[in-house]
Coordinates of C-alpha atoms in Angstrom, one line a residue:
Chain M
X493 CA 31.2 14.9 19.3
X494 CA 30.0 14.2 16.2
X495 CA 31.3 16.6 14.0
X496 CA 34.7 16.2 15.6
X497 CA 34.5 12.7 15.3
X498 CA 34.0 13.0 11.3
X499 CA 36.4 15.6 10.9
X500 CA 38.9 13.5 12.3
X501 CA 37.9 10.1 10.5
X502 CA 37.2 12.5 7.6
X503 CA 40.6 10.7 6.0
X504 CA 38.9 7.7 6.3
X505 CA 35.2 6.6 5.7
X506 CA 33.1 9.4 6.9
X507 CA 30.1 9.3 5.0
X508 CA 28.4 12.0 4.8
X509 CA 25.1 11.6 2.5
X510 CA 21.8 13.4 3.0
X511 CA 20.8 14.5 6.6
X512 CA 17.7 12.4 7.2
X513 CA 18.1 10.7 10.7
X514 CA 18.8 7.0 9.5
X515 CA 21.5 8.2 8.0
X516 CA 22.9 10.3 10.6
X517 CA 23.1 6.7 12.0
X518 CA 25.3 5.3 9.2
X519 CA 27.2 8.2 8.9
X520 CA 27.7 7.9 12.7
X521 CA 28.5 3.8 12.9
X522 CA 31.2 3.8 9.9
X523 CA 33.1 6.4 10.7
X524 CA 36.6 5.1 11.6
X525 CA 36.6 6.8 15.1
X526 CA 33.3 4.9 16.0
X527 CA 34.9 1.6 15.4
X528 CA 38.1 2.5 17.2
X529 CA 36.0 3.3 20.1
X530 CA 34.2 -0.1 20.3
X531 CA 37.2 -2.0 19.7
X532 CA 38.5 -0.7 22.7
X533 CA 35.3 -0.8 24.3
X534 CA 35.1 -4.3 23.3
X535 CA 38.3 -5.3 24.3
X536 CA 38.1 -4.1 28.1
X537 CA 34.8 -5.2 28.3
X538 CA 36.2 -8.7 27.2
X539 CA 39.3 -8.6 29.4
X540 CA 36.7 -7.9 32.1
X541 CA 34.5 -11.2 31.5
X542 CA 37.4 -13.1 31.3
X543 CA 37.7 -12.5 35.0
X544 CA 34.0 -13.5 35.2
X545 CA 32.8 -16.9 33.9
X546 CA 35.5 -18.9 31.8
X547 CA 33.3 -20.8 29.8
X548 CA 30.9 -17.6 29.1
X549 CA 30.0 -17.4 25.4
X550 CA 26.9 -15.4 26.7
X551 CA 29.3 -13.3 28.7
X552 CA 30.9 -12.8 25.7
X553 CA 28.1 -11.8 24.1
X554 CA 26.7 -9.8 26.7
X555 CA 30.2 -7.4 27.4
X556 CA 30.2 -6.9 23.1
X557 CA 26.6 -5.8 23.3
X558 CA 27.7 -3.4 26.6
X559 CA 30.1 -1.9 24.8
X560 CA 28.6 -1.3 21.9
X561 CA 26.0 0.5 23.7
X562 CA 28.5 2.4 25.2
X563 CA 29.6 3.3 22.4
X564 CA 26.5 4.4 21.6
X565 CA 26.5 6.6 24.5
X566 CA 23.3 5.9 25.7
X567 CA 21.7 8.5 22.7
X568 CA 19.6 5.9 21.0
X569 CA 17.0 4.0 23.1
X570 CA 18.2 0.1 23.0
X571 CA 21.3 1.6 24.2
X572 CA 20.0 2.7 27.1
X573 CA 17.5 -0.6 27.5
X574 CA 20.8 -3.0 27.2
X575 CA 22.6 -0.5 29.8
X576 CA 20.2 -0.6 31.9
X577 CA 19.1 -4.5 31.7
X578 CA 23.3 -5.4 32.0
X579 CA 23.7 -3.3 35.3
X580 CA 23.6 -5.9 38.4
X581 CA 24.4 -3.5 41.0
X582 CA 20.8 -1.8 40.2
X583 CA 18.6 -4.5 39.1
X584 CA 16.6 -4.2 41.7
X585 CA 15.7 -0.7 40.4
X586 CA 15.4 -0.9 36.6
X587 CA 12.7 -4.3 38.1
X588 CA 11.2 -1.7 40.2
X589 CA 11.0 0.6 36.8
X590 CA 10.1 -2.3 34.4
X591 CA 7.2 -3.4 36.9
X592 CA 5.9 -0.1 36.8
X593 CA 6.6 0.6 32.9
X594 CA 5.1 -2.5 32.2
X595 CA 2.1 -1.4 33.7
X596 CA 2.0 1.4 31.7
X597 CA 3.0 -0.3 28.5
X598 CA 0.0 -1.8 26.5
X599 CA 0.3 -3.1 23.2
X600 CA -1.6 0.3 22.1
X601 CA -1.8 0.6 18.2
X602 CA -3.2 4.0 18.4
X603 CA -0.4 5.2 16.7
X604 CA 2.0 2.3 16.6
X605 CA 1.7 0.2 13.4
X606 CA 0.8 -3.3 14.2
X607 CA 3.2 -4.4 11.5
X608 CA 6.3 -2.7 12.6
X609 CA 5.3 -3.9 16.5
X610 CA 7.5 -7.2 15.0
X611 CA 10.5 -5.1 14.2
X612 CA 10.0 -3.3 18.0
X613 CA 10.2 -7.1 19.3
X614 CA 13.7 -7.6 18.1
X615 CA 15.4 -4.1 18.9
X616 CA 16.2 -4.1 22.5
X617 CA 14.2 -1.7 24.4
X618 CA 11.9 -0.7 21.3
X619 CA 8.7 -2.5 22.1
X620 CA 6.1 -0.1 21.8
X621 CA 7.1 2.3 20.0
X622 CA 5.5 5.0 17.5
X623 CA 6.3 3.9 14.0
X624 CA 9.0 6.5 12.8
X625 CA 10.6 6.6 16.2
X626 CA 10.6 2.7 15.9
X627 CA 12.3 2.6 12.8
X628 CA 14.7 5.5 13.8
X629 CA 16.1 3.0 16.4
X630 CA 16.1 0.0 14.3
X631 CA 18.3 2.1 12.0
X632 CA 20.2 3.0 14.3
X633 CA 20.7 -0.6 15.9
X634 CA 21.1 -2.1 12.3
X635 CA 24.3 0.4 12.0
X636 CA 25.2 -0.4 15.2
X637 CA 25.3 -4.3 15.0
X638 CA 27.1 -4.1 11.3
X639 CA 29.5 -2.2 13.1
X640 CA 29.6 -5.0 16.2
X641 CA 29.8 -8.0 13.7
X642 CA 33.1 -6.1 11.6
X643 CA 34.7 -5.7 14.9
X644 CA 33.8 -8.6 16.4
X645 CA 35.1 -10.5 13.2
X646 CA 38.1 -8.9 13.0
X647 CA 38.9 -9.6 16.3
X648 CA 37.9 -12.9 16.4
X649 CA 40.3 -13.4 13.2
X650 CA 43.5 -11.7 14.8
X651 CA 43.3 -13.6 18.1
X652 CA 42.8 -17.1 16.3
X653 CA 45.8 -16.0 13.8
X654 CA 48.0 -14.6 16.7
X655 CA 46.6 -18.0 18.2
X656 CA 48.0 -19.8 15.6
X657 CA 50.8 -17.8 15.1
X658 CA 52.0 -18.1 18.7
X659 CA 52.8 -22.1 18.9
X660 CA 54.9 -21.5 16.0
X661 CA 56.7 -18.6 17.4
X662 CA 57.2 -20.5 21.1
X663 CA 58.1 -23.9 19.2
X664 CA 60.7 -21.7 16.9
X665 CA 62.4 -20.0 19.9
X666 CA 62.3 -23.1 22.0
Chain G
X563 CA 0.2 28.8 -4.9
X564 CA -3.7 29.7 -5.8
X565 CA -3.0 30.1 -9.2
X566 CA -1.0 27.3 -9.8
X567 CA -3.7 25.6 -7.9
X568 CA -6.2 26.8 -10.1
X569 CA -4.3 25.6 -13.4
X570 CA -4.2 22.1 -11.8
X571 CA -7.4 22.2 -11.2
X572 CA -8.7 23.3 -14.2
X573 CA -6.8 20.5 -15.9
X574 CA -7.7 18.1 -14.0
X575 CA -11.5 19.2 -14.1
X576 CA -11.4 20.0 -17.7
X577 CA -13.9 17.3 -18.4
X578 CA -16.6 18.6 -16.5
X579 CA -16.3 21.6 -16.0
X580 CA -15.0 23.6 -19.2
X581 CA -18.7 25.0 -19.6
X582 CA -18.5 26.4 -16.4
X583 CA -15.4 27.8 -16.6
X584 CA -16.6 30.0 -19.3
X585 CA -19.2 30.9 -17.0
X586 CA -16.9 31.7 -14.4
X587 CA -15.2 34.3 -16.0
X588 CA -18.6 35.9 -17.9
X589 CA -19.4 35.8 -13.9
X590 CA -16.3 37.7 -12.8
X591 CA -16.7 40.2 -15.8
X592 CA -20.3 40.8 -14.4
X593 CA -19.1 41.2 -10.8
X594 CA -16.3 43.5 -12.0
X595 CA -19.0 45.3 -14.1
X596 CA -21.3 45.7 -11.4
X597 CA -18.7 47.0 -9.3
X598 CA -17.5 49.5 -11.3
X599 CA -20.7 51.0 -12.2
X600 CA -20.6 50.3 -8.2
X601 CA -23.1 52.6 -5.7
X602 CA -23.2 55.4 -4.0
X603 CA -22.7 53.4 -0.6
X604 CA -20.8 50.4 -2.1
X605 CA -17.8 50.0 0.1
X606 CA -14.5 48.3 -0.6
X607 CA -15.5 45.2 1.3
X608 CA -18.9 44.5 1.1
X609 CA -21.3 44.2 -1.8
X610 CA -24.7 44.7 0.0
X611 CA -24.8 48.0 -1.0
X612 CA -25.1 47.2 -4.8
X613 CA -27.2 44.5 -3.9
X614 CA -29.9 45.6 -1.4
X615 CA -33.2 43.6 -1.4
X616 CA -31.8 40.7 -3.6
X617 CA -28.8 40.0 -0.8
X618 CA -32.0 38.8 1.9
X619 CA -32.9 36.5 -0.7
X620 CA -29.9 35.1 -1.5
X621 CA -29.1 34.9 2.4
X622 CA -32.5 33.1 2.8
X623 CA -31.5 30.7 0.0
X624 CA -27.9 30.0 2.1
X625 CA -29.8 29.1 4.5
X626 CA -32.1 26.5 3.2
X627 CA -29.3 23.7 3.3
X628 CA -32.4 21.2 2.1
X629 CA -33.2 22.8 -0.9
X630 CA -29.5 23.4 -1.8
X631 CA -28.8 19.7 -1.2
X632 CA -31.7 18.5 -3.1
X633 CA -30.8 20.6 -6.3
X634 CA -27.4 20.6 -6.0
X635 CA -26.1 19.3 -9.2
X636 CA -22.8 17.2 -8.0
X637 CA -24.3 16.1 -5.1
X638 CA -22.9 19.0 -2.6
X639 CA -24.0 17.0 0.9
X640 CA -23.4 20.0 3.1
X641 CA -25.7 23.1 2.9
X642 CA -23.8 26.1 2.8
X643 CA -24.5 27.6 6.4
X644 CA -23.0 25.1 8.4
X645 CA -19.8 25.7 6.3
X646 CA -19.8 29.7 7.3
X647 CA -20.5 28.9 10.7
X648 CA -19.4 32.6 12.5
X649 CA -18.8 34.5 9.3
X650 CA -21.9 36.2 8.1
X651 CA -20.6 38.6 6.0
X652 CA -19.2 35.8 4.6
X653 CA -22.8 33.8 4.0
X654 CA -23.9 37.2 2.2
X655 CA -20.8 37.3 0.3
X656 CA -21.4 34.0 -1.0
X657 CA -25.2 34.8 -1.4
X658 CA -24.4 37.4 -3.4
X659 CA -21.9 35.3 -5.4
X660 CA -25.2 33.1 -5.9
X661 CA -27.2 35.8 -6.9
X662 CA -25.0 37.1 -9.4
X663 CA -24.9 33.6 -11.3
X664 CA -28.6 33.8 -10.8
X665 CA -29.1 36.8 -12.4
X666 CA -26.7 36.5 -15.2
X667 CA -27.0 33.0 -16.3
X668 CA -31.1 33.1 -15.5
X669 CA -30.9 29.8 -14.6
X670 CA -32.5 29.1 -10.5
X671 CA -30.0 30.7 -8.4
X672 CA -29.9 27.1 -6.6
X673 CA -28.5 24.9 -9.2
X674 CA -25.7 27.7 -10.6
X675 CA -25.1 27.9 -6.8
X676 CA -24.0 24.6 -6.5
X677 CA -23.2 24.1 -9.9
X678 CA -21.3 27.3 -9.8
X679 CA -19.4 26.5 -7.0
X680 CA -18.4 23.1 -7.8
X681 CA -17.9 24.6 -11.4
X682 CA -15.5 27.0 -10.2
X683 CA -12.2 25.9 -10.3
X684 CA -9.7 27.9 -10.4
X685 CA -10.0 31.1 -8.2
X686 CA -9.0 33.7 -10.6
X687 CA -6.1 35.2 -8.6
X688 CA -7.6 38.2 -6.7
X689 CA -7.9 41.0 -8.0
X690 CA -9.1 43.6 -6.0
X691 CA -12.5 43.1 -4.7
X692 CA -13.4 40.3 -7.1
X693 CA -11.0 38.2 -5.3
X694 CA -12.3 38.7 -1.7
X695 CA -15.8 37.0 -3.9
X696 CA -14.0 34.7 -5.7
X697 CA -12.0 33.1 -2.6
X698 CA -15.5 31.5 -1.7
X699 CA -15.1 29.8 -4.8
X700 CA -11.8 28.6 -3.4
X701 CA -13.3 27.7 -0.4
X702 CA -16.1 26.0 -2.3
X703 CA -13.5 24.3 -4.2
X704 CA -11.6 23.3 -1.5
X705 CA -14.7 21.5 -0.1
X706 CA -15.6 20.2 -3.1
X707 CA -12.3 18.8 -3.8
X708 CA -12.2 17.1 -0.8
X709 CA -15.6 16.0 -1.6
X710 CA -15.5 14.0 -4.6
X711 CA -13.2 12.0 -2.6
X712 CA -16.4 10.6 -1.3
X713 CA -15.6 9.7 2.1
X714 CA -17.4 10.1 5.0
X715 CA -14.6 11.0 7.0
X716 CA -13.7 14.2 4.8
X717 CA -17.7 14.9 3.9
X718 CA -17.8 15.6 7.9
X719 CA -14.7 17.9 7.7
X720 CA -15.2 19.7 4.8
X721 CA -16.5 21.9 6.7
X722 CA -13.4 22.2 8.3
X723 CA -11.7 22.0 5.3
X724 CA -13.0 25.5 4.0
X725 CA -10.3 27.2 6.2
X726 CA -7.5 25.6 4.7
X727 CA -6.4 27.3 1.8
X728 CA -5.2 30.6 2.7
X729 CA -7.0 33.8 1.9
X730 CA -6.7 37.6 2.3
X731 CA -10.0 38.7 3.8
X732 CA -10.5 35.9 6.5
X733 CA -8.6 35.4 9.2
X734 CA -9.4 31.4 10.2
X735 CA -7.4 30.4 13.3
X736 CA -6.2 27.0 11.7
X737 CA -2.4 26.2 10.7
X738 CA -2.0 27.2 6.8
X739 CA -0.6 23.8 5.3
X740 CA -1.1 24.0 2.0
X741 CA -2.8 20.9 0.7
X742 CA -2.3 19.1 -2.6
X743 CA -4.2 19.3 -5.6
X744 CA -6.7 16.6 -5.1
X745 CA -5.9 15.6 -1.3
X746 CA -8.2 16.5 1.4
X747 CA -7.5 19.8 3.0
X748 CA -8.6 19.2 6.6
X749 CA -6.4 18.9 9.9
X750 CA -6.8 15.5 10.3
X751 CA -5.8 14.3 7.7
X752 CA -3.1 16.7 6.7
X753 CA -1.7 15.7 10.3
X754 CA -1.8 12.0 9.2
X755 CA -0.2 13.1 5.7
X756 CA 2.8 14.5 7.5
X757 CA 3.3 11.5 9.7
X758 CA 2.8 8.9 6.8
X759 CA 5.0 10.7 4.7
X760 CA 7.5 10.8 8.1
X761 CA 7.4 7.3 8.3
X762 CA 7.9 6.2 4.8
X763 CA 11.1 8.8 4.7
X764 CA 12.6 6.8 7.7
X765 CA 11.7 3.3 5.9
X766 CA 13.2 4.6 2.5
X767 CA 16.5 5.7 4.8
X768 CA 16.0 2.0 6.4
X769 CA 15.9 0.1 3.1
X770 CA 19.0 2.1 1.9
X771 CA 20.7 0.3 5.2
X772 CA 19.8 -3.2 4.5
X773 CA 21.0 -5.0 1.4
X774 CA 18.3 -6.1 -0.7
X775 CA 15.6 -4.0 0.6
X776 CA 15.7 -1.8 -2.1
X777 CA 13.9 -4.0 -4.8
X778 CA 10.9 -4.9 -2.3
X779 CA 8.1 -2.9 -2.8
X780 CA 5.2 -3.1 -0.2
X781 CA 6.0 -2.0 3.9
X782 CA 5.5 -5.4 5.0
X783 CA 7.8 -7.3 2.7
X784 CA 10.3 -4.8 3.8
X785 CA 9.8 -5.1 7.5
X786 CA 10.3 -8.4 7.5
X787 CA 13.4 -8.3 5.4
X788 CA 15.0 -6.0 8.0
X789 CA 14.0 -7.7 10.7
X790 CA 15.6 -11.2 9.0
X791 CA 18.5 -8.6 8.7
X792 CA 18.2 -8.0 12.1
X793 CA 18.3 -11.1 13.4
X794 CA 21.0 -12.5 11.4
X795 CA 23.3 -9.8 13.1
X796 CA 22.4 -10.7 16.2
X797 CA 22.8 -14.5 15.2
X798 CA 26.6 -13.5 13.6
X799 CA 27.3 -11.9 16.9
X800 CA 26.4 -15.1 19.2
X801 CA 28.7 -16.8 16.6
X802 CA 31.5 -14.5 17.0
X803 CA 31.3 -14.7 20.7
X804 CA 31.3 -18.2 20.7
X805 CA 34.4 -17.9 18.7
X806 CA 36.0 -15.0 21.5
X807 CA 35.1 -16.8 24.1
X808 CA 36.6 -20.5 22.9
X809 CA 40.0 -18.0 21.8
X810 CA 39.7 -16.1 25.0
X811 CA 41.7 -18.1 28.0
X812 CA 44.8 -18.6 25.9
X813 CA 45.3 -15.2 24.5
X814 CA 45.6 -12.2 26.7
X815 CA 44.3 -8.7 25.1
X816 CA 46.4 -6.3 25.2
X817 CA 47.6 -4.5 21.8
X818 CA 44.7 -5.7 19.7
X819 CA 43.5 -2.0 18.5
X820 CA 46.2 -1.9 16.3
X821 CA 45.2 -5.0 14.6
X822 CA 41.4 -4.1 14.0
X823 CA 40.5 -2.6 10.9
X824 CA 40.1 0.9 11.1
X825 CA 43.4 2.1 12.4
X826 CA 46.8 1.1 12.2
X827 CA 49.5 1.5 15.1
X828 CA 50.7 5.1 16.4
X829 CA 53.7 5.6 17.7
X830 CA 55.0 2.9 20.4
X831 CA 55.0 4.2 23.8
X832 CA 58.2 2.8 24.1
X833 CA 59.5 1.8 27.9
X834 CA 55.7 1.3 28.7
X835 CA 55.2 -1.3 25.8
X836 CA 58.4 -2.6 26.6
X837 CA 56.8 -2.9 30.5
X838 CA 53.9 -4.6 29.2
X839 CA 55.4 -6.9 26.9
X840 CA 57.3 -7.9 30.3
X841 CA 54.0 -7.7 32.1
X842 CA 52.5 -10.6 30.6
X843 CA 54.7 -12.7 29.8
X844 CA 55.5 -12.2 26.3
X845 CA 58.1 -12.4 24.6
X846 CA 59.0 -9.5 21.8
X847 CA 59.5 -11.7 19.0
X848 CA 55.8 -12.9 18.9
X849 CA 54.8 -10.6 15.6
X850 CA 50.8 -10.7 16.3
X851 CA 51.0 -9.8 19.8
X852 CA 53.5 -7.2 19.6
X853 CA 51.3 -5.2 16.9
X854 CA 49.0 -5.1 19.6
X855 CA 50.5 -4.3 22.0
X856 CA 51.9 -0.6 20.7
X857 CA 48.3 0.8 20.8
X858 CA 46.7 -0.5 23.3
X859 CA 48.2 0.7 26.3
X860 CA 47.7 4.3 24.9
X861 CA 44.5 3.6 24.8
X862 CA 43.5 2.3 27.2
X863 CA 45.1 4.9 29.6
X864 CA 42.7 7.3 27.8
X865 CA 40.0 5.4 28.4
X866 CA 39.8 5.4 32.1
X867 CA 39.4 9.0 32.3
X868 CA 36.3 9.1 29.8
X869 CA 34.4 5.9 31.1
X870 CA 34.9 7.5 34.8
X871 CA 33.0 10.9 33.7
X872 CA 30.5 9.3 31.7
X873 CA 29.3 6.6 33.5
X874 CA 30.2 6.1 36.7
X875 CA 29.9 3.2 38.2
X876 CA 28.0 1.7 35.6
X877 CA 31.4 1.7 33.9
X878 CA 33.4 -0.2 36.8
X879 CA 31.0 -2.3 36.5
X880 CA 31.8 -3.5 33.5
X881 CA 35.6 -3.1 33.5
X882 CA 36.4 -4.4 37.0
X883 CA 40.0 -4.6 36.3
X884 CA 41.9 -1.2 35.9
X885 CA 44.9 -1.2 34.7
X886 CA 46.1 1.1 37.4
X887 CA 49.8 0.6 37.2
X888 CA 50.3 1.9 33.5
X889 CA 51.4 5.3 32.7
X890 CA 49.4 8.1 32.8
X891 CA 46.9 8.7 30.7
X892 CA 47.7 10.7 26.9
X893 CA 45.4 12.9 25.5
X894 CA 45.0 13.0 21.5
X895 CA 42.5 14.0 19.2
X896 CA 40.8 11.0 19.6
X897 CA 40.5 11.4 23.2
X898 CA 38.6 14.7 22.4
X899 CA 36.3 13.2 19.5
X900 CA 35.2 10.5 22.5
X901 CA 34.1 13.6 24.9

């Protein structure tokens, strides 16, 4: 999907720099197809919580952050961890799984760096983590949530324009 | 790699160890010499032969680790036997090594043992049968190497460390991973190497990604940059939702794709946007909405199809409402780049 995905948004900003990992993550969030993907993503996902709870800002919050682990596809690991912490319908099961994971999960520094234990508090789903697996994910996730901000802004920009634009078009046919 | 391992090392030892390196090659001279003249039972792997009575000696003094340490001129801490451990011919090799210092330089056959072998440097790259001798030089030197790095952790596996670098006549079950001039040569810590050197590749690649990190020296500092990063993009998006959700109940989504950066408009679907502009209640003269409009529909057919094979109901879930009484679905490239 990937390769596809860059040779079609290879007009536009596929990056393609040097094949370490963190990079196959900012090559993967900038390509063009990527944020076409979570736009739509976003925008279903926010047609969807209108239906939910009017006043939801954290609905809001929580469909962007759905769908941009779906756009993720559930490769990186704080995809999977907000997929599976959003799903109602199987809470009951991912508590069953977090009781028992949190059983197993100790704050073991055998070979996890105490220091980069703060950056595994902040990335969903990346608490104890070996170091370069941690900071795998948390370049991943940083790509990810530049990605979710430009989107998010952009949209947020057209519907306050359209917004704006809108009363003047209805007072101008009117 | 041994040569240029030798030249390193011979730089890098050059204060100490210049007299010795003389010595080493009067040594190898000698031990070429000796071979050549060579005996009627010498064989092409073992020196006992030209040795004889001197070899039990030599062995004896291998294996008198107290006296070895107590001479030892650089402060070897590990007798020689326990770094042979299951190689004998090995320990008579290196006797005989010991011996032939002994006998050429006159001095005890103790100190030019150790002395040698710390001395030794380089191991003159092997030729023929002086190499298979020389190599416990390079063993030596391996040790010793990791050594004068005078920690306890490597003192206890030098021993270890003697089967790192690579060599013709031993076969030592470890993984060859050549170790750098002046690094210890042991698992352990080659292990760790590889996984420190992983982990500061992934933090360079992470600095590239966050502004600013670039300048900041020290793992820390950086950490705590990205995570500031980090959680400023988490703050922006609360923000931004805040904003969605305050412009949501007035605006219905529908052809927004088109408007978002990275793409702009295909081809209107024609009767179906008309349908949808009907649908909800716009009318076609609004400019914002209509931009949306073109794409989305297109879209969003193609997107039922994808979330229903790739997540099930995790994906009705999220998108309750299907827009069920659109067109069907149309493929493109982009359809195929999702899959």
């Amino acid at each position: 999907m990937l390769a596809s995905a860059s040779i079609e948004a290879g007009s536009t900003s596929g990056k393609k720099q040097r094949t370490g990992s963190p990079n196959q993550a900012q090559i993967k969030w900038r390509t063009g197809a990527q944020e076409r993907i979570y736009n739509r993503r976003l925008i279903e996902a926010l047609r969807a919580a209108r239906g939910a709870a009017r006043p939801g800002a954290h609905a809001v919050k929580e469909a962007a952050d759905s769908a941009l682990a779906l756009t993720a596809r559930g490769q990186s690991r704080w995809s999977r961890a907000i997929l599976t912490s959003r799903l109602r319908r199987r809470k009951l099961l991912v508590k069953a799984v977090g009781r028992i994971r949190r059983r197993r999960r100790s704050p073991v520094p055998s070979k996890r760096d105490p220091a980069a234990m703060k950056v595994g508090r902040v990335v969903p789903g990346c608490r104890s983590l070996p170091a370069p697996t941690l900071l795998e994910e948390a370049a991943d996730y940083v790509a990810a949530l530049e990605m979710q901000v430009k989107a998010m802004r952009a949209l947020a920009d057209a519907l306050s324009s359209a917004r704006i634009a809108s009363p003047e078009s209805e007072a101008a046919e009117s | 790699m041994e040569p240029g391992r030798s030249s390193g090392g011979g730089s890098g030892n050059s204060g100490t160890f210049t007299p010795e390196i003389a010595e080493t090659l009067r040594f190898e001279e000698e031990i070429q010499s000796l071979m050549r003249d060579g005996s009627p039972a010498a064989t092409g792997s073992s020196f006992t032969a030209l040795l004889g009575l001197p070899a039990s000696q030599a062995v004896e003094l291998l294996h008198d680790p107290g006296d070895i340490n107590h001479r030892s001129a650089t402060g070897f801490p590990l007798g020689f036997s326990p770094t042979f451990p299951s190689n004998t011919a090995l320990v008579e090799r290196a006797a005989r090594f010991s011996v032939f210092a002994a006998a050429a330089a006159g001095e005890s056959p103790l100190v030019s043992n150790s002395g040698g072998h710390t001395a030794w440097p380089k191991p003159e790259p092997a030729d023929s049968d002086s190499g298979e001798l020389l190599q416990r030089p390079a063993k030596r030197r391996a040790a010793d190497r990791s050594k004068t790095k005078a920690s306890a952790k490597r003192v206890k596996s030098g021993e270890m460390g003697t089967g790192k670098p690579t060599e013709t006549g031993e076969k030592l079950p470890y993984v060859h991973v050549r170790a750098r001039r002046g690094q210890a040569t042991d698992s352990h810590s080659l292990a760790e190497r590889a996984r420190r050197e992983k982990i500061n590749a992934r933090m360079k690649l992470l600095q590239e990604l966050v502004p600013g990190c670039s300048k900041i020296s020290g793992t820390a500092l950086v950490l705590d940059e990205i995570i500031n990063h980090v959680q400023s993009l988490q703050r922006q998006v609360e923000l931004l939702s805040m904003r969605l959700a305050a412009v949501n109940p007035r605006i219905d989504f529908t052809g927004l794709d088109s408007f978002l950066p990275p793409e702009c408009g295909r081809g209107a679907i024609g009767n179906e946007t008309s349908l949808w502009l009907e649908g909800v209640g716009l009318g076609p003269g609004e400019r914002g909405q209509h931009i949306w409009h073109t794409d989305l529909m297109q879209q969003q057919q193609q997107q039922q199809p994808q979330q229903h094979d790739f997540i099930g109901s995790a994906g009705t879930s999220l998108f309750p409402c299907n827009p069920s009484d659109q067109a069907p679905p149309l493929r493109s490239n982009q359809l195929k780049t999702e899959l």
